[in-house]
CSV table of C-alpha atoms in Angstrom, one decimal:
chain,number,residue,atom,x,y,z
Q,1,UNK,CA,13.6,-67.4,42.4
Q,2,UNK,CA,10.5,-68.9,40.6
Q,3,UNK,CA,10.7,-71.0,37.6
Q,4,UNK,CA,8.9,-71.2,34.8
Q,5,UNK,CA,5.0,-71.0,35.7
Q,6,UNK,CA,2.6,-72.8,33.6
Q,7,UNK,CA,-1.3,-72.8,34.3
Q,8,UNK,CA,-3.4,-73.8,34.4
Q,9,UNK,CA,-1.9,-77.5,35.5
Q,10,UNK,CA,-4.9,-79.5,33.6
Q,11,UNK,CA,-7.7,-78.2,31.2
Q,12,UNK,CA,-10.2,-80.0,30.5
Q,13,UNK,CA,-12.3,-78.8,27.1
Q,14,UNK,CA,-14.8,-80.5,24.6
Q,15,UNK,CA,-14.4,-80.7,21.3
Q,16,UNK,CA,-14.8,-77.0,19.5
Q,17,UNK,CA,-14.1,-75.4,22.5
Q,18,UNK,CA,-11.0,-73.1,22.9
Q,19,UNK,CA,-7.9,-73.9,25.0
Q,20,UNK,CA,-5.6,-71.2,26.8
Q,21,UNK,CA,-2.3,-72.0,27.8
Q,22,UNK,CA,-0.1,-69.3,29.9
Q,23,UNK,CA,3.2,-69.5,30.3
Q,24,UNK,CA,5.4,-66.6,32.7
Q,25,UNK,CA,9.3,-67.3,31.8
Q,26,UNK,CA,11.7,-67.3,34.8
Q,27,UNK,CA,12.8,-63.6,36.0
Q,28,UNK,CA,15.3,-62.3,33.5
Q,29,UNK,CA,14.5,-64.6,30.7
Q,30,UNK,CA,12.9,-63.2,27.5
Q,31,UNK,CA,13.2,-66.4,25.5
Q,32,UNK,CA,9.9,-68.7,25.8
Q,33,UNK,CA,9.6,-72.3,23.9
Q,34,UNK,CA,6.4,-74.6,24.0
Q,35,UNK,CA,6.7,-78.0,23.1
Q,36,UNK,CA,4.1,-80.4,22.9
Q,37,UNK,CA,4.3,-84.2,24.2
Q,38,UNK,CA,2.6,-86.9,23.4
Q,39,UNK,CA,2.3,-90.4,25.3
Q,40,UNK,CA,5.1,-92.0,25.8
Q,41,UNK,CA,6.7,-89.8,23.0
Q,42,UNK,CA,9.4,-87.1,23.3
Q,43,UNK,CA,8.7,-83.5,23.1
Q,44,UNK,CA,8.1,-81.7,19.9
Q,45,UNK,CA,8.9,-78.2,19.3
Q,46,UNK,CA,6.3,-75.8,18.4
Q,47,UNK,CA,7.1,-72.5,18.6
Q,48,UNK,CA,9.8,-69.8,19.9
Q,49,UNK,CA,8.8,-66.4,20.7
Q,50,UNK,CA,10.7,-62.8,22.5
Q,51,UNK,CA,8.6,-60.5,23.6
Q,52,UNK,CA,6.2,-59.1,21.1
Q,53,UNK,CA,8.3,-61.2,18.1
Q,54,UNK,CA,7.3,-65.0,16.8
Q,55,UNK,CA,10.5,-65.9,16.3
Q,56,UNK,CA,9.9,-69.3,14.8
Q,57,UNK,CA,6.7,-71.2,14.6
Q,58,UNK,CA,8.1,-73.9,12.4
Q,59,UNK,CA,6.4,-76.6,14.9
Q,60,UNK,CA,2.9,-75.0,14.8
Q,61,UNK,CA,0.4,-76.5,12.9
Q,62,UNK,CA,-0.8,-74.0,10.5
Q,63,UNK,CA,-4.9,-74.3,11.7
Q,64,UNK,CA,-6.2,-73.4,14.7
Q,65,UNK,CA,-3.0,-72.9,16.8
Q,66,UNK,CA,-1.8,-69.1,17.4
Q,67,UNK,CA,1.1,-67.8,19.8
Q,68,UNK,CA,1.8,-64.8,21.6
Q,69,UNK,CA,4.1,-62.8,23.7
Q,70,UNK,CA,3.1,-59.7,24.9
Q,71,UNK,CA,5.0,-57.2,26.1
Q,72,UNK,CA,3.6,-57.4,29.1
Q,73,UNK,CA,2.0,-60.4,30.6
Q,74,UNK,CA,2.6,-64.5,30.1
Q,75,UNK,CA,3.0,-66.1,27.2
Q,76,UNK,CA,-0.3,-67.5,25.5
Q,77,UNK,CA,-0.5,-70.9,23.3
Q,78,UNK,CA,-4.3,-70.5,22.0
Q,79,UNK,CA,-5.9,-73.6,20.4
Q,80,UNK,CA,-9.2,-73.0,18.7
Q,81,UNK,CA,-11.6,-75.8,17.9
Q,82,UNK,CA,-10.1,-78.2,20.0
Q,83,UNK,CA,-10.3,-81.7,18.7
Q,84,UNK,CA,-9.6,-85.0,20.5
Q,85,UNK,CA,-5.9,-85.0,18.9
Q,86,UNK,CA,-5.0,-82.1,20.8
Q,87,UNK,CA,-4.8,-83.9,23.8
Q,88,UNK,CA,-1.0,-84.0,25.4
Q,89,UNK,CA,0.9,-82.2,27.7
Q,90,UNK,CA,2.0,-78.6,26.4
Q,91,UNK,CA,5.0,-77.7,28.3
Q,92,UNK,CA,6.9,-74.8,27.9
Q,93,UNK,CA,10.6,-73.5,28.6
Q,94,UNK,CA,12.4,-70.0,28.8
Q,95,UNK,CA,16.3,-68.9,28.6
Q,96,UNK,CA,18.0,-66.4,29.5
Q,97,UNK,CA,19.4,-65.7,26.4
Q,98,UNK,CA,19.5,-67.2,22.3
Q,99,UNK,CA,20.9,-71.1,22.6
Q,100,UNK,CA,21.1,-71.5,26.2
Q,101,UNK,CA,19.8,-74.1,28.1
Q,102,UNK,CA,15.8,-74.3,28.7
Q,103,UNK,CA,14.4,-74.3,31.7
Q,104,UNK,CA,10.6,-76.5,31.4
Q,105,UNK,CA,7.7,-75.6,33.3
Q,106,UNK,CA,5.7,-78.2,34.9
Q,107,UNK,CA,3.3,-78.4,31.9
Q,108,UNK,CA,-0.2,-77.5,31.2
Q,109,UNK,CA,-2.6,-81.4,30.2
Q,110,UNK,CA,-4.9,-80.6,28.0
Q,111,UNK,CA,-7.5,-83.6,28.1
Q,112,UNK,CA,-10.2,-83.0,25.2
Q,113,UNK,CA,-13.4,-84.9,25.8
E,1,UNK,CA,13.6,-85.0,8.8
E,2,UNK,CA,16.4,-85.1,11.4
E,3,UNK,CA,15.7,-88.3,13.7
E,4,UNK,CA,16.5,-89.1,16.9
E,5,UNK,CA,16.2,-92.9,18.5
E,6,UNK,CA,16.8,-94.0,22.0
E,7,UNK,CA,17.0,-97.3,22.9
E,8,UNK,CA,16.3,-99.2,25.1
E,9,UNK,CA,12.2,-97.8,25.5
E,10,UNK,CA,11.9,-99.2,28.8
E,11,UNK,CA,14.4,-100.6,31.3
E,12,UNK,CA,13.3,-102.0,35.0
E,13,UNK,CA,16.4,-102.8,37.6
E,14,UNK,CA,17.3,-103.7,40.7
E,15,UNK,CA,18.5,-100.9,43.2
E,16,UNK,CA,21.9,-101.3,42.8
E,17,UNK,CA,22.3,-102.3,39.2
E,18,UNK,CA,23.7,-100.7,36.6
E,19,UNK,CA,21.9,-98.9,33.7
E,20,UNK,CA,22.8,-97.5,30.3
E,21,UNK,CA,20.3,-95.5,27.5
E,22,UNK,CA,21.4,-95.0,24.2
E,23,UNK,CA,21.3,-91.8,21.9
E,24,UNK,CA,21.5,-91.8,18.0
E,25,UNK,CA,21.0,-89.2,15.6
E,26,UNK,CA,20.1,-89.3,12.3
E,27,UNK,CA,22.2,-86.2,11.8
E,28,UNK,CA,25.9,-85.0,13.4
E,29,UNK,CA,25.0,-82.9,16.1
E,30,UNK,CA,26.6,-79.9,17.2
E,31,UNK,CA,26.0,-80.5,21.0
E,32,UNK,CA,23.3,-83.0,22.6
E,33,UNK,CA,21.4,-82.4,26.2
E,34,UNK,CA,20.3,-84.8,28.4
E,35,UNK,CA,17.2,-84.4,30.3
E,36,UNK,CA,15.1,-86.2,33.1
E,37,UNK,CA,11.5,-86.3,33.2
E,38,UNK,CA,9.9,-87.7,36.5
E,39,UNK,CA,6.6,-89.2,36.2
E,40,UNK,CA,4.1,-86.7,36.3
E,41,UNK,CA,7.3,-84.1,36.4
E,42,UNK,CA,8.4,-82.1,33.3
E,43,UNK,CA,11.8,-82.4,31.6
E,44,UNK,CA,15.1,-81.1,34.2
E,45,UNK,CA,18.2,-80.2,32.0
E,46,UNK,CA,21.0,-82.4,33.1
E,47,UNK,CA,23.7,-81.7,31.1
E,48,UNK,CA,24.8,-80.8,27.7
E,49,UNK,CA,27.6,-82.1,25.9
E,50,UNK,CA,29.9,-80.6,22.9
E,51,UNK,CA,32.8,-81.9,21.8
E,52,UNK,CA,33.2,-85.0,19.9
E,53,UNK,CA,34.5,-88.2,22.4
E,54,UNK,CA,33.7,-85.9,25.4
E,55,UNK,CA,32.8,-87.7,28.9
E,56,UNK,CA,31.3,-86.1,31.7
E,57,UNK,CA,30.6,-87.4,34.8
E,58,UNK,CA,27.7,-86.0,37.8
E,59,UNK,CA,28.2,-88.1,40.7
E,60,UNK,CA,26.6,-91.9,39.6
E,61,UNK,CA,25.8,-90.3,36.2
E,62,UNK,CA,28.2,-90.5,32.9
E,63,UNK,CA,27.4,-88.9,29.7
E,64,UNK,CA,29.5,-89.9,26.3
E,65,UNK,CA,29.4,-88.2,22.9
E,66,UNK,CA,30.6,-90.2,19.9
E,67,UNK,CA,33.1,-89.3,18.1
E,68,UNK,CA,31.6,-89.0,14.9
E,69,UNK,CA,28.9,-86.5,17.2
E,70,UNK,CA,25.8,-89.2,16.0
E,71,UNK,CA,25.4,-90.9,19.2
E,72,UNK,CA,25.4,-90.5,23.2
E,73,UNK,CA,24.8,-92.5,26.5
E,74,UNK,CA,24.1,-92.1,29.4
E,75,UNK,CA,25.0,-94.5,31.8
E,76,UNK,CA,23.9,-94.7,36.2
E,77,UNK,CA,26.0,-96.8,38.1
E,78,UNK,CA,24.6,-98.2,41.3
E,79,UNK,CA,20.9,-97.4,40.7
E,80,UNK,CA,18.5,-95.7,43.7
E,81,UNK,CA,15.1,-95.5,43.7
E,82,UNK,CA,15.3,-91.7,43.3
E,83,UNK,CA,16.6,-92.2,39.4
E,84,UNK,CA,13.2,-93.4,38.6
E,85,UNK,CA,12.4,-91.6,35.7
E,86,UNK,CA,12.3,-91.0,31.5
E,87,UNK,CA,15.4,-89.7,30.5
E,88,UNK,CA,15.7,-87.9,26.9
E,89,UNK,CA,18.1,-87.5,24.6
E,90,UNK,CA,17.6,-83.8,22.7
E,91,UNK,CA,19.9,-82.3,20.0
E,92,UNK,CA,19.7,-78.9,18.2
E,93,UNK,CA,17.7,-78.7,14.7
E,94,UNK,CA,20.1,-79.2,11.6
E,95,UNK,CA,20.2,-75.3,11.4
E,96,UNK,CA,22.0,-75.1,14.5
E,97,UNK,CA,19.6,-73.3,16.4
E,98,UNK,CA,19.9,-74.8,20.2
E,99,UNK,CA,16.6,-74.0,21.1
E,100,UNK,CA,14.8,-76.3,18.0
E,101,UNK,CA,15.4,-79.4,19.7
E,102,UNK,CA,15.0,-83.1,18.4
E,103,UNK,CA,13.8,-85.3,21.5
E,104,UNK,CA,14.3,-88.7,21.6
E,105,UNK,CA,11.4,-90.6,23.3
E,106,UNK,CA,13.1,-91.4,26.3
E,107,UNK,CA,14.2,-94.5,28.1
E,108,UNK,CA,11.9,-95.0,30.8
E,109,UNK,CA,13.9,-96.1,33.8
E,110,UNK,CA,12.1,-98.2,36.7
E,111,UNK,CA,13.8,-99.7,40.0
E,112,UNK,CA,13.0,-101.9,42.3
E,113,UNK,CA,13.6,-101.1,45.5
């Protein structure tokens, strides 16, 4: 039973370039969270999203950053006009269902030179 | 903003000693989750607790929640080199929602072998 699959597993991109993040939940869960971590700092929640909905993007800042779902496919976290802040490890989770546990992927870093 | 602090930020030990991280919320928390981040890994759910003064226990591992459902710990007894790791604190957003969480930024947890 896979877990959650995150690629690609490093991504390296220059400033003003675009970044794709893909995230495929574990089999039967149609709950998918990213977060966002910093060095040596906790994970901060971004965005929640079912399939085809943006549940809540609270976490997202309001430029450059967009999330999907589709109804069929991974999950995408799309950062346009990367800049040298957006460097940090983007991880994200799925459940099985609204409130239960999250299960992480093994992260996608996102080095921006 | 609803805070979360961990202390200590870094702890080294001896295999074989004791450690403890500590978990305080800006906020009452409906429920907190531990997790454990290897280095390099992504964040493992360990467990979550609930009720106010609850204790459980996994093996070398014991979880508290406060009563007043502010503060946790998480304590290893007998270190091994196989606890190496950042361990986070996480409770739920003020609304509730489980999967908004509030990461602490981890206690990161060295032995020496």
């Amino acid at each position: 039973n896979a877990g959650v699959m995150q690629n690609p597993r490093h991504l390296v991109r220059r400033r003003g370039q675009e970044a794709r993040l893909r995230c495929s939940p574990m089999k039967g869960h149609s709950h998918v969270y990213w977060y966002r971590q910093l060095p040596e700092e906790g994970l901060k929640f971004m965005v929640y999203l079912q399939k085809e909905n943006i549940i809540d993007e609270s976490g997202m800042p309001k430029e450059r950053f967009s999330a999907e779902f589709p109804k069929e496919g991974p999950s995408i976290l799309r950062i346009q006009q990367v800049v040298r802040g957006d460097s940090a490890a983007y991880f994200c989770a799925s459940s099985p269902g609204f409130g239960e546990k999250l299960f992480f992927g093994s992260g996608t870093q996102l080095s921006v030179l | 903003g609803q805070q979360v602090m961990q202390i200590p930020q870094y702890q080294h030990v001896q295999e074989g000693e004791d450690f403890t991280t500590y978990c305080n919320s800006s906020t009452t928390l409906s429920n907190i989750q531990w997790y454990k981040q290897r280095p390099g890994g992504h964040p493992v759910f360990l467990i979550q607790l609930v009720k106010s003064g609850e204790v459980k226990k996994q093996k070398r591992l014991t979880f508290q929640f406060g009563e007043a459902k502010k503060n946790s710990s998480l304590h290893i007894t007998a270190t091994q080199t196989t606890d190496v790791g950042t361990y986070f604190c996480a409770g739920p957003n003020s609304g509730g929602s489980n999967y908004k969480l509030t990461f602490g930024k981890g206690t990161l947890l060295t032995v020496n072998p």
